């Protein structure tokens, strides 16, 4: 009876940890995508360009996710097969959440408005692609 209780508590703990990771990624993606369209329009993009930028991330993820899956099946890391990819993709989400709000400041420091738009675009594509790809190993 005690052993069965330990297994169920351990399983519940692992389930809560996994769901907290998915919850965190969902919150980051929701926060990022809430501010993305107004920031893209504020940076000087037209509606058509904004639609293109918002569509690039899922398009890249369409090809990236199967490649990540095939690579993770061959992974022999001590952390496991999926965890290294989840960590790298989560770092990509974090980096994109720096690029999105501070893209204008970074771009203006580098040389002006075109750099700001480019950094914002890279942040949006990185956020969309990494969130889409990060959910696959977690499912």
Short mmCIF file of C-alpha atoms in Angstrom, two decimals:
data_model
loop_
_atom_site.label_atom_id
_atom_site.label_comp_id
_atom_site.label_asym_id
_atom_site.label_seq_id
_atom_site.Cartn_x
_atom_site.Cartn_y
_atom_site.Cartn_z
CA UNK A 1 0.00 0.00 0.00
CA UNK A 2 2.81 2.40 0.90
CA UNK A 3 4.68 1.60 -2.35
CA UNK A 4 1.56 2.29 -4.40
CA UNK A 5 1.17 5.62 -2.62
CA UNK A 6 4.79 6.57 -3.40
CA UNK A 7 4.32 5.75 -7.08
CA UNK A 8 1.15 7.81 -7.35
CA UNK A 9 2.71 10.81 -5.54
CA UNK A 10 5.77 10.57 -7.77
CA UNK A 11 3.58 10.38 -10.88
CA UNK A 12 1.50 13.31 -9.70
CA UNK A 13 4.64 15.37 -9.03
CA UNK A 14 6.02 14.64 -12.51
CA UNK A 15 2.67 15.49 -14.07
CA UNK A 16 2.58 18.83 -12.22
CA UNK A 17 6.15 19.66 -13.31
CA UNK A 18 5.39 18.87 -16.94
CA UNK A 19 2.19 20.91 -16.89
CA UNK A 20 3.96 23.84 -15.24
CA UNK A 21 6.47 23.89 -18.11
CA UNK A 22 3.68 23.89 -20.69
CA UNK A 23 1.85 26.56 -18.68
CA UNK A 24 4.97 28.75 -18.60
CA UNK A 25 5.51 28.47 -22.33
CA UNK A 26 1.84 29.25 -22.97
CA UNK A 27 2.02 32.35 -20.77
CA UNK A 28 5.17 33.56 -22.53
CA UNK A 29 3.64 32.99 -25.95
CA UNK A 30 0.37 34.68 -24.99
CA UNK A 31 2.19 37.68 -23.55
CA UNK A 32 4.41 37.95 -26.60
CA UNK A 33 1.63 37.59 -29.16
CA UNK A 34 -0.55 40.12 -27.34
CA UNK A 35 1.98 42.87 -27.91
CA UNK A 36 3.31 41.79 -31.31
CA UNK A 37 0.74 43.24 -33.77
CA UNK A 38 0.68 46.74 -32.24
CA UNK A 39 4.48 46.80 -32.04
CA UNK A 40 4.84 45.70 -35.67
CA UNK A 41 2.42 48.39 -36.81
CA UNK A 42 4.16 50.97 -34.62
CA UNK A 43 7.52 50.07 -36.18
CA UNK A 44 6.17 51.08 -39.58
CA UNK A 45 5.07 47.77 -41.08
CA UNK A 46 2.01 47.60 -43.26
CA UNK A 47 -0.77 45.07 -42.63
CA UNK A 48 0.41 42.78 -45.44
CA UNK A 49 3.98 42.75 -44.15
CA UNK A 50 2.75 42.06 -40.62
CA UNK A 51 0.71 39.10 -41.87
CA UNK A 52 3.77 37.73 -43.61
CA UNK A 53 5.92 38.09 -40.49
CA UNK A 54 3.28 36.36 -38.36
CA UNK A 55 3.08 33.49 -40.87
CA UNK A 56 6.80 32.80 -41.19
CA UNK A 57 7.17 31.20 -37.73
CA UNK A 58 4.56 28.46 -38.18
CA UNK A 59 5.87 27.81 -41.70
CA UNK A 60 9.41 27.28 -40.40
CA UNK A 61 8.07 25.13 -37.54
CA UNK A 62 6.28 22.96 -40.11
CA UNK A 63 9.68 21.79 -41.35
CA UNK A 64 11.65 22.19 -38.13
CA UNK A 65 9.46 20.05 -35.86
CA UNK A 66 9.92 16.76 -37.79
CA UNK A 67 13.67 17.41 -37.95
CA UNK A 68 13.77 18.01 -34.19
CA UNK A 69 11.76 14.84 -33.62
CA UNK A 70 14.09 12.74 -35.76
CA UNK A 71 17.16 14.25 -34.10
CA UNK A 72 15.79 13.76 -30.60
CA UNK A 73 15.07 10.11 -31.34
CA UNK A 74 18.80 9.66 -31.99
CA UNK A 75 19.89 11.75 -28.97
CA UNK A 76 21.94 9.93 -26.34
CA UNK A 77 22.33 12.82 -23.91
CA UNK A 78 22.46 12.03 -20.20
CA UNK A 79 19.51 14.40 -19.65
CA UNK A 80 17.29 12.26 -21.85
CA UNK A 81 16.11 12.44 -25.42
CA UNK A 82 13.66 15.33 -25.19
CA UNK A 83 14.93 17.58 -22.40
CA UNK A 84 17.89 19.13 -24.27
CA UNK A 85 15.57 20.21 -27.08
CA UNK A 86 12.99 21.59 -24.68
CA UNK A 87 15.72 23.60 -22.92
CA UNK A 88 17.14 24.99 -26.17
CA UNK A 89 13.70 25.91 -27.50
CA UNK A 90 12.74 27.46 -24.15
CA UNK A 91 15.89 29.58 -24.33
CA UNK A 92 14.74 30.65 -27.81
CA UNK A 93 11.40 31.72 -26.35
CA UNK A 94 13.21 33.69 -23.65
CA UNK A 95 15.49 35.36 -26.18
CA UNK A 96 12.53 36.31 -28.34
CA UNK A 97 10.84 37.87 -25.32
CA UNK A 98 13.90 40.13 -25.04
CA UNK A 99 13.94 40.97 -28.76
CA UNK A 100 10.25 41.87 -28.96
CA UNK A 101 10.00 44.61 -26.32
CA UNK A 102 13.56 45.88 -26.68
CA UNK A 103 13.99 45.43 -30.45
CA UNK A 104 13.49 49.11 -31.12
CA UNK A 105 16.10 50.13 -28.55
CA UNK A 106 18.60 47.53 -29.77
CA UNK A 107 17.96 48.43 -33.42
CA UNK A 108 18.33 52.15 -32.85
CA UNK A 109 21.60 51.49 -31.02
CA UNK A 110 22.85 49.46 -33.99
CA UNK A 111 21.96 52.05 -36.57
CA UNK A 112 18.35 53.04 -36.95
CA UNK A 113 14.84 52.01 -37.84
CA UNK A 114 15.60 49.22 -40.36
CA UNK A 115 17.61 47.38 -37.72
CA UNK A 116 14.82 47.82 -35.19
CA UNK A 117 12.27 46.32 -37.59
CA UNK A 118 14.65 43.44 -38.40
CA UNK A 119 15.25 42.63 -34.72
CA UNK A 120 11.54 42.81 -33.98
CA UNK A 121 10.85 40.51 -36.93
CA UNK A 122 13.48 38.02 -35.76
CA UNK A 123 11.96 38.09 -32.26
CA UNK A 124 8.45 37.42 -33.57
CA UNK A 125 9.56 34.58 -35.84
CA UNK A 126 11.71 33.08 -33.08
CA UNK A 127 8.85 33.25 -30.58
CA UNK A 128 6.36 31.65 -32.93
CA UNK A 129 8.71 28.96 -34.19
CA UNK A 130 10.12 28.03 -30.77
CA UNK A 131 6.73 27.84 -29.08
CA UNK A 132 5.35 25.63 -31.84
CA UNK A 133 8.40 23.38 -31.79
CA UNK A 134 8.65 23.26 -28.00
CA UNK A 135 5.20 21.76 -27.58
CA UNK A 136 6.02 18.70 -29.70
CA UNK A 137 8.47 17.05 -27.26
CA UNK A 138 6.13 17.88 -24.38
CA UNK A 139 3.13 16.09 -25.92
#
